[in-house]
Tab-separated table of C-alpha atoms and ligand atoms in Angstrom:
chain	number	residue	atom	x	y	z
M	1	UNK	CA	46.613	54.188	17.499
M	2	UNK	CA	50.408	53.802	17.367
M	3	UNK	CA	52.196	55.647	14.621
M	4	UNK	CA	53.633	53.540	11.830
M	5	UNK	CA	51.412	50.528	12.499
M	6	UNK	CA	48.826	49.729	9.862
M	7	UNK	CA	45.494	48.716	11.340
M	8	UNK	CA	43.483	47.051	8.652
M	9	UNK	CA	39.827	48.020	8.858
M	10	UNK	CA	38.714	45.152	6.597
M	11	UNK	CA	37.725	41.992	8.529
M	12	UNK	CA	40.418	39.377	8.041
M	13	UNK	CA	39.310	35.984	6.797
M	14	UNK	CA	38.643	33.526	9.592
M	15	UNK	CA	38.148	29.791	9.588
M	16	UNK	CA	36.457	27.511	12.099
M	17	UNK	CA	38.343	24.250	11.630
M	18	UNK	CA	37.142	20.788	12.638
M	19	UNK	CA	39.367	17.924	13.831
M	20	UNK	CA	40.988	15.635	11.292
M	21	UNK	CA	38.723	12.664	10.470
M	22	UNK	CA	35.531	14.505	11.413
M	23	UNK	CA	32.511	12.842	9.805
M	24	UNK	CA	30.337	14.852	7.426
M	25	UNK	CA	27.315	13.272	5.826
M	26	UNK	CA	23.575	13.083	5.446
M	27	UNK	CA	20.979	10.858	7.094
M	28	UNK	CA	18.084	9.004	5.475
M	29	UNK	CA	15.630	6.331	6.589
M	30	UNK	CA	14.263	3.322	4.745
M	31	UNK	CA	10.575	4.208	4.598
M	32	UNK	CA	11.283	7.807	3.690
M	33	UNK	CA	13.489	7.029	0.679
M	34	UNK	CA	13.134	3.442	-0.526
M	35	UNK	CA	9.645	3.410	-2.018
M	36	UNK	CA	7.173	0.541	-2.221
M	37	UNK	CA	7.510	-0.370	1.431
M	38	UNK	CA	4.132	-2.003	1.742
M	39	UNK	CA	4.571	-4.448	4.602
M	40	UNK	CA	4.905	-2.033	7.528
M	41	UNK	CA	2.639	-0.086	9.855
M	42	UNK	CA	3.337	3.233	8.163
M	43	UNK	CA	2.112	1.954	4.809
M	44	UNK	CA	-1.109	0.834	6.451
M	45	UNK	CA	-1.396	4.199	8.243
M	46	UNK	CA	-0.978	6.042	4.931
M	47	UNK	CA	-3.967	4.201	3.477
M	48	UNK	CA	-6.271	5.467	6.273
M	49	UNK	CA	-8.161	8.684	5.670
M	50	UNK	CA	-7.029	11.724	7.623
M	51	UNK	CA	-3.745	10.261	8.845
M	52	UNK	CA	-1.333	12.049	6.464
M	53	UNK	CA	-1.588	15.690	5.467
M	54	UNK	CA	-3.420	16.044	2.132
M	55	UNK	CA	-3.671	12.253	1.951
M	56	UNK	CA	-0.087	12.042	0.657
M	57	UNK	CA	1.564	8.633	0.362
M	58	UNK	CA	5.196	7.574	0.453
M	59	UNK	CA	4.711	5.737	-2.873
M	60	UNK	CA	7.962	5.454	-4.811
M	61	UNK	CA	9.637	7.893	-2.376
M	62	UNK	CA	13.199	8.434	-3.691
M	63	UNK	CA	13.089	5.086	-5.495
M	64	UNK	CA	16.126	3.727	-3.668
M	65	UNK	CA	14.730	0.208	-3.726
M	66	UNK	CA	14.553	0.626	-7.494
M	67	UNK	CA	18.266	1.515	-7.573
M	68	UNK	CA	18.396	5.308	-7.382
M	69	UNK	CA	20.513	5.056	-4.222
M	70	UNK	CA	23.474	4.831	-6.624
M	71	UNK	CA	22.988	8.280	-8.068
M	72	UNK	CA	22.240	9.738	-4.626
M	73	UNK	CA	25.359	8.184	-3.089
M	74	UNK	CA	27.275	9.694	-6.043
M	75	UNK	CA	25.835	13.081	-5.129
M	76	UNK	CA	26.930	12.678	-1.519
M	77	UNK	CA	30.449	11.533	-2.430
M	78	UNK	CA	30.991	14.121	-5.168
M	79	UNK	CA	30.082	16.896	-2.754
M	80	UNK	CA	32.760	15.930	-0.271
M	81	UNK	CA	30.734	13.907	2.249
M	82	UNK	CA	32.607	11.058	3.920
M	83	UNK	CA	29.756	9.333	5.803
M	84	UNK	CA	26.142	8.354	5.340
M	85	UNK	CA	23.520	7.271	7.852
M	86	UNK	CA	20.828	4.968	6.450
M	87	UNK	CA	18.333	2.582	8.001
M	88	UNK	CA	17.368	-1.047	7.504
M	89	UNK	CA	13.704	-1.863	6.995
M	90	UNK	CA	12.718	-4.596	9.453
M	91	UNK	CA	9.634	-5.541	7.427
M	92	UNK	CA	11.815	-6.340	4.404
M	93	UNK	CA	14.312	-8.456	6.375
M	94	UNK	CA	11.635	-10.340	8.320
M	95	UNK	CA	8.399	-10.173	6.310
M	96	UNK	CA	6.685	-12.636	8.664
M	97	UNK	CA	7.563	-14.133	12.069
M	98	UNK	CA	10.312	-16.702	11.581
M	99	UNK	CA	10.770	-15.862	7.868
M	100	UNK	CA	13.932	-14.094	6.711
M	101	UNK	CA	14.393	-12.573	3.276
M	102	UNK	CA	17.964	-13.210	2.123
M	103	UNK	CA	17.326	-11.174	-1.039
M	104	UNK	CA	16.619	-8.074	1.053
M	105	UNK	CA	19.832	-8.628	3.007
M	106	UNK	CA	21.722	-8.871	-0.311
M	107	UNK	CA	20.148	-5.607	-1.357
M	108	UNK	CA	21.416	-3.812	1.765
M	109	UNK	CA	24.805	-5.504	1.375
M	110	UNK	CA	25.041	-4.033	-2.108
M	111	UNK	CA	24.105	-0.591	-0.806
M	112	UNK	CA	26.712	-0.730	1.946
M	113	UNK	CA	29.298	-1.868	-0.579
M	114	UNK	CA	28.193	1.101	-2.681
M	115	UNK	CA	28.915	3.434	0.225
M	116	UNK	CA	32.312	1.865	0.772
M	117	UNK	CA	33.252	2.190	-2.912
M	118	UNK	CA	32.456	5.894	-2.712
M	119	UNK	CA	34.416	6.498	0.481
M	120	UNK	CA	31.288	7.025	2.598
M	121	UNK	CA	31.450	5.527	6.097
M	122	UNK	CA	28.142	3.822	6.909
M	123	UNK	CA	26.193	4.488	10.090
M	124	UNK	CA	23.405	1.931	10.105
M	125	UNK	CA	20.142	2.503	11.952
M	126	UNK	CA	18.279	-0.667	12.847
M	127	UNK	CA	14.902	0.838	13.668
M	128	UNK	CA	13.627	4.116	12.254
M	129	UNK	CA	9.920	4.489	13.103
M	130	UNK	CA	8.506	1.587	11.025
M	131	UNK	CA	7.378	-1.797	12.350
M	132	UNK	CA	6.510	-4.888	10.305
M	133	UNK	CA	2.740	-5.368	10.096
M	134	UNK	CA	2.957	-8.699	11.933
M	135	UNK	CA	4.699	-6.951	14.803
M	136	UNK	CA	2.080	-4.239	15.027
M	137	UNK	CA	-0.531	-6.965	15.217
M	138	UNK	CA	1.306	-8.372	18.234
M	139	UNK	CA	1.036	-4.982	19.959
M	140	UNK	CA	4.213	-3.314	18.607
M	141	UNK	CA	6.365	-1.549	21.183
M	142	UNK	CA	3.759	-1.962	23.910
M	143	UNK	CA	4.344	-5.727	23.952
M	144	UNK	CA	7.420	-6.764	26.030
M	145	UNK	CA	8.026	-9.597	23.546
M	146	UNK	CA	9.512	-6.959	21.263
M	147	UNK	CA	12.738	-7.112	23.275
M	148	UNK	CA	13.599	-10.628	22.103
M	149	UNK	CA	12.114	-10.112	18.636
M	150	UNK	CA	14.172	-6.982	18.053
M	151	UNK	CA	17.365	-8.655	19.269
M	152	UNK	CA	16.798	-11.599	16.892
M	153	UNK	CA	16.230	-9.277	13.918
M	154	UNK	CA	19.295	-7.218	14.826
M	155	UNK	CA	21.462	-10.329	15.148
M	156	UNK	CA	20.340	-11.454	11.684
M	157	UNK	CA	21.184	-8.086	10.151
M	158	UNK	CA	24.530	-7.667	11.870
M	159	UNK	CA	25.638	-11.203	10.985
M	160	UNK	CA	24.832	-10.471	7.338
M	161	UNK	CA	26.271	-6.967	7.120
M	162	UNK	CA	29.160	-6.922	9.591
M	163	UNK	CA	31.800	-6.870	6.856
M	164	UNK	CA	30.537	-3.493	5.713
M	165	UNK	CA	29.479	-1.661	8.859
M	166	UNK	CA	30.509	-1.358	12.451
M	167	UNK	CA	28.640	1.735	13.633
M	168	UNK	CA	25.100	0.786	14.587
M	169	UNK	CA	22.321	3.096	15.755
M	170	UNK	CA	19.836	0.806	17.479
M	171	UNK	CA	16.626	2.835	17.712
M	172	UNK	CA	16.044	6.201	16.102
M	173	UNK	CA	14.342	8.708	18.389
M	174	UNK	CA	12.691	6.314	20.865
M	175	UNK	CA	11.384	9.421	22.635
M	176	UNK	CA	9.566	10.529	19.469
M	177	UNK	CA	8.052	7.065	18.980
M	178	UNK	CA	6.838	6.936	22.594
M	179	UNK	CA	5.374	10.437	22.467
M	180	UNK	CA	3.961	10.643	18.922
M	181	UNK	CA	2.793	7.047	18.533
M	182	UNK	CA	1.684	6.215	22.088
M	183	UNK	CA	0.940	9.535	23.803
M	184	UNK	CA	-0.225	12.034	21.180
M	185	UNK	CA	-1.485	9.502	18.645
M	186	UNK	CA	-0.114	11.234	15.514
M	187	UNK	CA	1.952	8.216	14.426
M	188	UNK	CA	0.798	4.591	14.231
M	189	UNK	CA	-0.670	2.879	16.189
M	190	UNK	CA	-2.272	6.205	17.200
M	191	UNK	CA	-2.529	5.463	20.933
M	192	UNK	CA	-3.070	8.317	23.430
M	193	UNK	CA	-2.198	6.894	26.820
M	194	UNK	CA	0.562	7.999	29.188
M	195	UNK	CA	0.636	4.577	30.884
M	196	UNK	CA	1.228	2.841	27.540
M	197	UNK	CA	3.861	5.395	26.614
M	198	UNK	CA	5.721	4.507	29.831
M	199	UNK	CA	5.480	0.780	29.036
M	200	UNK	CA	6.825	1.483	25.542
M	201	UNK	CA	9.746	3.469	26.973
M	202	UNK	CA	10.732	0.532	29.185
M	203	UNK	CA	10.483	-1.902	26.265
M	204	UNK	CA	12.564	0.393	24.045
M	205	UNK	CA	15.342	0.632	26.618
M	206	UNK	CA	15.389	-3.155	27.076
M	207	UNK	CA	15.266	-3.776	23.310
M	208	UNK	CA	18.162	-1.399	22.804
M	209	UNK	CA	20.218	-3.173	25.489
M	210	UNK	CA	19.406	-6.625	24.084
M	211	UNK	CA	20.468	-5.403	20.638
M	212	UNK	CA	23.671	-3.917	22.087
M	213	UNK	CA	24.648	-7.286	23.560
M	214	UNK	CA	23.636	-9.185	20.423
M	215	UNK	CA	25.751	-6.910	18.232
M	216	UNK	CA	28.805	-7.089	20.462
M	217	UNK	CA	28.665	-10.862	20.647
M	218	UNK	CA	28.775	-11.003	16.831
M	219	UNK	CA	31.115	-8.068	16.252
M	220	UNK	CA	33.176	-7.190	19.358
M	221	UNK	CA	34.665	-4.105	17.721
M	222	UNK	CA	31.235	-2.622	16.906
M	223	UNK	CA	30.215	0.846	18.096
M	224	UNK	CA	26.596	0.832	19.225
M	225	UNK	CA	24.403	3.691	20.383
M	226	UNK	CA	20.860	5.010	20.496
M	227	UNK	CA	19.753	8.172	18.688
M	228	UNK	CA	17.836	10.666	20.826
M	229	UNK	CA	15.788	13.580	19.575
M	230	UNK	CA	16.981	16.365	21.881
M	231	UNK	CA	14.735	19.376	22.414
M	232	UNK	CA	16.058	22.489	24.027
M	233	UNK	CA	13.252	23.095	26.535
M	234	UNK	CA	12.974	26.378	28.419
M	235	UNK	CA	10.187	27.643	30.678
M	236	UNK	CA	7.832	30.029	28.903
M	237	UNK	CA	7.520	32.197	32.036
M	238	UNK	CA	10.678	31.501	34.068
M	239	UNK	CA	9.200	33.369	37.038
M	240	UNK	CA	6.235	30.970	37.245
M	241	UNK	CA	6.919	27.816	39.324
M	242	UNK	CA	4.303	25.839	37.354
M	243	UNK	CA	6.116	26.514	34.050
M	244	UNK	CA	9.437	25.628	35.649
M	245	UNK	CA	7.983	22.359	36.950
M	246	UNK	CA	6.460	21.594	33.515
M	247	UNK	CA	9.866	22.167	31.906
M	248	UNK	CA	11.607	19.925	34.419
M	249	UNK	CA	9.011	17.192	33.803
M	250	UNK	CA	9.409	17.317	30.020
M	251	UNK	CA	13.191	17.532	30.098
M	252	UNK	CA	13.440	14.500	32.368
M	253	UNK	CA	11.045	12.341	30.390
M	254	UNK	CA	11.760	13.493	26.848
M	255	UNK	CA	15.482	14.230	26.827
M	256	UNK	CA	16.942	12.330	29.783
M	257	UNK	CA	14.904	9.201	30.365
M	258	UNK	CA	16.396	6.895	27.739
M	259	UNK	CA	20.059	7.750	28.207
M	260	UNK	CA	19.888	8.017	31.995
M	261	UNK	CA	18.296	4.575	32.209
M	262	UNK	CA	21.194	3.159	30.182
M	263	UNK	CA	23.685	4.928	32.423
M	264	UNK	CA	22.138	4.103	35.802
M	265	UNK	CA	20.336	0.785	35.178
M	266	UNK	CA	17.206	2.266	36.788
M	267	UNK	CA	13.926	3.220	35.103
M	268	UNK	CA	12.876	6.539	36.580
M	269	UNK	CA	9.378	7.759	35.616
M	270	UNK	CA	9.595	10.574	38.183
M	271	UNK	CA	6.829	9.190	40.355
M	272	UNK	CA	7.643	5.525	39.801
M	273	UNK	CA	10.978	3.690	39.697
M	274	UNK	CA	12.017	0.188	38.647
M	275	UNK	CA	15.389	-1.545	38.470
M	276	UNK	CA	16.761	-2.518	35.036
M	277	UNK	CA	20.344	-3.623	35.764
M	278	UNK	CA	20.629	-5.493	32.444
M	279	UNK	CA	20.613	-2.234	30.455
M	280	UNK	CA	23.357	-0.491	32.401
M	281	UNK	CA	26.337	0.660	30.353
M	282	UNK	CA	24.969	-0.369	26.968
M	283	UNK	CA	26.126	2.567	24.875
M	284	UNK	CA	29.387	3.194	23.046
M	285	UNK	CA	28.246	6.553	21.697
M	286	UNK	CA	25.189	8.747	21.721
M	287	UNK	CA	23.503	10.019	18.572
M	288	UNK	CA	21.857	13.409	19.003
M	289	UNK	CA	19.201	14.723	16.622
M	290	UNK	CA	18.666	18.418	17.187
M	291	UNK	CA	16.233	20.657	15.329
M	292	UNK	CA	14.782	23.307	17.606
M	293	UNK	CA	14.084	24.926	20.976
M	294	UNK	CA	10.629	25.095	22.595
M	295	UNK	CA	9.092	27.018	25.447
M	296	UNK	CA	7.276	24.779	27.943
M	297	UNK	CA	4.257	25.870	29.963
M	298	UNK	CA	1.699	24.541	32.393
M	299	UNK	CA	-1.567	24.024	30.508
M	300	UNK	CA	-4.864	22.974	32.084
M	301	UNK	CA	-6.141	22.006	28.614
M	302	UNK	CA	-3.511	19.271	28.231
M	303	UNK	CA	-4.422	16.541	30.744
M	304	UNK	CA	-3.002	13.817	28.438
M	305	UNK	CA	0.469	15.270	28.698
M	306	UNK	CA	0.349	15.831	32.469
M	307	UNK	CA	-0.832	19.445	31.969
M	308	UNK	CA	2.320	20.453	30.120
M	309	UNK	CA	2.543	21.955	26.646
M	310	UNK	CA	5.080	23.525	24.257
M	311	UNK	CA	5.323	26.337	21.742
M	312	UNK	CA	8.057	28.221	19.879
M	313	UNK	CA	9.211	31.604	21.136
M	314	UNK	CA	6.781	34.007	19.409
M	315	UNK	CA	9.670	36.121	18.109
M	316	UNK	CA	11.707	33.232	16.699
M	317	UNK	CA	12.362	32.723	13.011
M	318	UNK	CA	10.248	29.847	11.667
M	319	UNK	CA	10.678	27.489	8.728
M	320	UNK	CA	8.157	27.876	5.862
M	321	UNK	CA	5.606	25.395	7.276
M	322	UNK	CA	6.246	26.667	10.823
M	323	UNK	CA	7.586	23.283	11.898
M	324	UNK	CA	11.041	24.367	13.046
M	325	UNK	CA	12.367	27.504	14.730
M	326	UNK	CA	15.926	28.526	13.983
M	327	UNK	CA	17.465	28.300	17.476
M	328	UNK	CA	21.142	27.394	16.933
M	329	UNK	CA	22.217	27.935	20.563
M	330	UNK	CA	20.066	24.910	21.391
M	331	UNK	CA	22.517	22.702	19.507
M	332	UNK	CA	25.351	23.841	21.759
M	333	UNK	CA	23.139	23.102	24.752
M	334	UNK	CA	22.320	19.637	23.343
M	335	UNK	CA	26.006	18.835	22.913
M	336	UNK	CA	26.861	20.058	26.391
M	337	UNK	CA	24.054	17.878	27.728
M	338	UNK	CA	25.397	14.908	25.731
M	339	UNK	CA	28.954	15.546	26.916
M	340	UNK	CA	27.785	15.257	30.519
M	341	UNK	CA	26.537	11.753	29.791
M	342	UNK	CA	30.193	10.790	29.363
M	343	UNK	CA	30.215	9.086	25.949
M	344	UNK	CA	31.333	10.190	22.468
M	345	UNK	CA	28.697	12.056	20.481
M	346	UNK	CA	27.571	12.194	16.877
M	347	UNK	CA	25.133	14.790	15.591
M	348	UNK	CA	23.052	12.171	13.797
M	349	UNK	CA	20.467	14.669	12.429
M	350	UNK	CA	20.089	18.401	12.077
M	351	UNK	CA	18.358	20.335	9.331
M	352	UNK	CA	15.325	22.361	8.394
M	353	UNK	CA	12.312	22.046	6.121
M	354	UNK	CA	12.639	24.834	3.571
M	355	UNK	CA	11.492	24.410	-0.026
M	356	UNK	CA	12.637	27.988	-0.740
M	357	UNK	CA	16.183	27.297	0.495
M	358	UNK	CA	16.266	30.826	1.899
M	359	UNK	CA	16.518	29.894	5.573
M	360	UNK	CA	18.579	26.698	5.185
M	361	UNK	CA	21.997	28.319	4.468
M	362	UNK	CA	21.604	30.521	7.536
M	363	UNK	CA	20.328	27.621	9.649
M	364	UNK	CA	23.249	25.483	8.482
M	365	UNK	CA	26.049	27.942	9.193
M	366	UNK	CA	24.634	28.995	12.547
M	367	UNK	CA	24.266	25.399	13.710
M	368	UNK	CA	27.674	24.365	12.447
M	369	UNK	CA	29.137	27.368	14.208
M	370	UNK	CA	27.541	26.235	17.479
M	371	UNK	CA	28.862	22.717	16.928
M	372	UNK	CA	32.334	24.151	16.321
M	373	UNK	CA	32.099	25.939	19.683
M	374	UNK	CA	31.203	22.623	21.321
M	375	UNK	CA	34.072	20.859	19.541
M	376	UNK	CA	36.392	23.454	21.044
M	377	UNK	CA	35.099	22.620	24.499
M	378	UNK	CA	36.259	19.040	23.792
M	379	UNK	CA	32.755	17.639	23.956
M	380	UNK	CA	33.982	14.532	22.042
M	381	UNK	CA	31.927	15.138	18.888
M	382	UNK	CA	32.795	12.737	16.096
M	383	UNK	CA	30.685	14.035	13.236
M	384	UNK	CA	27.752	15.935	11.805
M	385	UNK	CA	25.092	14.182	9.746
M	386	UNK	CA	22.661	16.523	8.017
M	387	UNK	CA	18.976	15.734	7.565
M	388	UNK	CA	18.732	15.158	4.605
M	389	UNK	CA	20.254	14.515	1.192
M	390	UNK	CA	17.209	14.640	-1.122
M	391	UNK	CA	13.646	15.700	-0.166
M	392	UNK	CA	11.831	12.649	1.138
M	393	UNK	CA	8.552	11.464	2.673
M	394	UNK	CA	8.060	13.412	5.883
M	395	UNK	CA	5.743	11.047	7.813
M	396	UNK	CA	2.377	12.520	8.862
M	397	UNK	CA	3.257	15.725	6.993
M	398	UNK	CA	3.639	13.835	3.734
M	399	UNK	CA	5.494	15.684	0.990
M	400	UNK	CA	4.685	19.144	2.340
M	401	UNK	CA	8.028	19.570	4.086
M	402	UNK	CA	11.265	19.621	2.151
M	403	UNK	CA	14.405	18.894	4.147
M	404	UNK	CA	16.699	18.000	1.219
M	405	UNK	CA	19.938	19.565	0.059
M	406	UNK	CA	18.498	18.451	-3.271
M	407	UNK	CA	14.940	19.164	-4.340
M	408	UNK	CA	12.926	16.177	-5.585
M	409	UNK	CA	10.303	16.226	-8.323
M	410	UNK	CA	8.241	13.199	-7.293
M	411	UNK	CA	6.573	12.926	-10.698
M	412	UNK	CA	9.812	12.536	-12.653
M	413	UNK	CA	12.249	11.562	-9.850
M	414	UNK	CA	14.479	14.431	-11.036
M	415	UNK	CA	16.775	15.949	-8.419
M	416	UNK	CA	17.788	19.600	-8.439
M	417	UNK	CA	20.714	20.820	-6.373
M	418	UNK	CA	19.854	23.586	-3.940
M	419	UNK	CA	22.353	26.326	-3.067
M	420	UNK	CA	22.675	24.815	0.408
M	421	UNK	CA	24.224	21.726	-1.185
M	422	UNK	CA	27.010	23.954	-2.552
M	423	UNK	CA	27.508	25.462	0.873
M	424	UNK	CA	27.584	22.052	2.562
M	425	UNK	CA	30.017	20.855	-0.107
M	426	UNK	CA	32.384	23.721	0.735
M	427	UNK	CA	32.150	22.829	4.440
M	428	UNK	CA	32.676	19.095	3.926
M	429	UNK	CA	35.545	19.487	1.461
M	430	UNK	CA	37.475	21.918	3.653
M	431	UNK	CA	36.466	20.339	6.989
M	432	UNK	CA	35.730	23.866	8.143
M	433	UNK	CA	33.344	26.790	8.104
M	434	UNK	CA	34.986	29.977	6.878
M	435	UNK	CA	34.060	33.633	6.900
M	436	UNK	CA	34.191	33.541	3.098
M	437	UNK	CA	31.481	30.860	3.042
M	438	UNK	CA	29.288	32.810	5.433
M	439	UNK	CA	29.815	36.002	3.426
M	440	UNK	CA	28.762	34.202	0.252
M	441	UNK	CA	25.854	32.047	1.477
M	442	UNK	CA	24.472	33.739	4.586
M	443	UNK	CA	25.796	37.323	4.721
M	444	UNK	CA	22.918	38.335	7.010
M	445	UNK	CA	24.539	36.454	9.934
M	446	UNK	CA	28.118	37.437	9.154
M	447	UNK	CA	28.316	39.965	11.982
M	448	UNK	CA	26.810	37.488	14.424
M	449	UNK	CA	29.375	34.800	13.646
M	450	UNK	CA	32.348	37.101	13.079
M	451	UNK	CA	31.740	40.204	15.204
M	452	UNK	CA	33.910	43.041	13.919
D	1	IFM	O1	12.277	13.130	8.890
D	1	IFM	C1	12.476	13.066	10.262
D	1	IFM	C2	13.287	11.838	10.643
D	1	IFM	O2	12.680	10.670	10.176
D	1	IFM	C3	13.425	11.739	12.130
D	1	IFM	N1	13.935	12.969	12.695
D	1	IFM	C4	13.307	14.210	12.283
D	1	IFM	C5	13.221	14.278	10.775
D	1	IFM	C6	12.581	15.612	10.335
D	1	IFM	O3	11.293	15.746	10.832
C-alpha cells in the first residue's frame, strides 16, 4: 500500500443503472384476475373433479371485472411502475361465433384509458391460455380454422382499442399451451398426443402471423410479438450422449420452434419439415417469460415425451411449493438466446411463487442483476415486467401458489403489500438496482452481486 493514500475498507455504494425509458411493470392475465369468466374452457375445466389442486376455482379472482382494476392500477402507478401487461378475454369479446360484445370492448377501453391516466404504458396480450367454449367445441388449437378465427377476433380488438395501445403480444406461451394442453394433458382440453401437439404448434404459428398482418393493416405503427416461455435446459449428465440428445430435442422444440419458424418461414419438427413462407418475418419484438432452469435426461418411462424428462438440480433453492428453482443465470442465457434471434426483447414475465416473501427479494435482485448484465451487452432489452402485481388464480395449481407483490385475501378481497413490493418500488423509481437496496432487502446475496 502506498503511503499517504487512504484505502477505504468499506464497500463503496454501487448502482446498476438501466437505460432511460426502460419499462418496469407487472403482468396479469384476464382469467387469472378478472373473476366471473364463465364462458371459456378454463371455467369448464375448473368445474371438473380432479382438474385443479384442492378443487379451487377462479371465482371472483381479483375482481377486476367488478372494478378493482382501478385500485390495483393505482398500486402499480404509486410504486413507480411505468408499464402494465394485461390480456383480453376472447370469450368476452366474442361470446359466440359471429357475435361481438361491444360492452366488453368498452370495458377494456376504460381499463386502457385507466392505464394511460396513471402513466402506465399498456402491453396487450390477445391470447393468454383461455379459449371461448364455442372454440373448444370446434377443436380449439388443433383445428386449423383457428387461424382465421383468431385473426378476425384480433382485428376486432385492435380496431376498437388502437387509440390506447400499440404494443400487442399475440399469443402468450404457445409452447406451454402445446405442451401442457396437448402433450401432458394438465390444461384443457387435456390431450396427450405428440402428433396433436405438433399440429397445434403449426396452427399457433400461423395464427400469430395472421394476427400480425391483421394488426399492421389496421395500425401500421403497431409493435407485435409473441411471448415465449424460455426454459434454461441443461443435460443432467453432460457426459451421457442420451442426456445431451434429450436436451437438444427439448431445446429445439420448446424454446426454438416458434421463433425459428417465424424467422425462417419453415416448420421444423426435427424429423419432419414443412414450408410456411407466410409466417416469415412476422415479429417486431420477442417477449421472453423466464422462471427457471431444468436438467434434462433420457427417460425410458416417458414415451409420451419422446423419452425425455426434466427435473431441477437437486441442490438448487426451491420456491415454497417446489414449483420454481432460483436460477438467475438462466435469465442471462435466455436474453442472450433472444438477442441472437435479432429482434428487440422484453422480459414479459419473471417472478416466483412465495407466500412467505422470503425468497422473492433475493430472486428479484438476482434476476434483475442478470438482466442488467445483458443490458450491458446491448442485447436490446426494452423492459422488465414482473409476474405479478397481486396474487391471482394460478391455473391447475389454483390458489396454492402466490406470485404477487401484494398478498390477496380472497374472502375479503383485501390486498396487503409485501416487502418485495417496496423493493420493486425502489428499483422502478430509480431505474436501477443499488447496493443499498440489496443490503436492505437481500443481504444474503450482497457478496455475490458486489464481490468485495
Ligand atoms: O401464472 C402464469 C402465467 O399465466 C403464465 N406464465 C407463468 C405464470 C406463473 O406460473
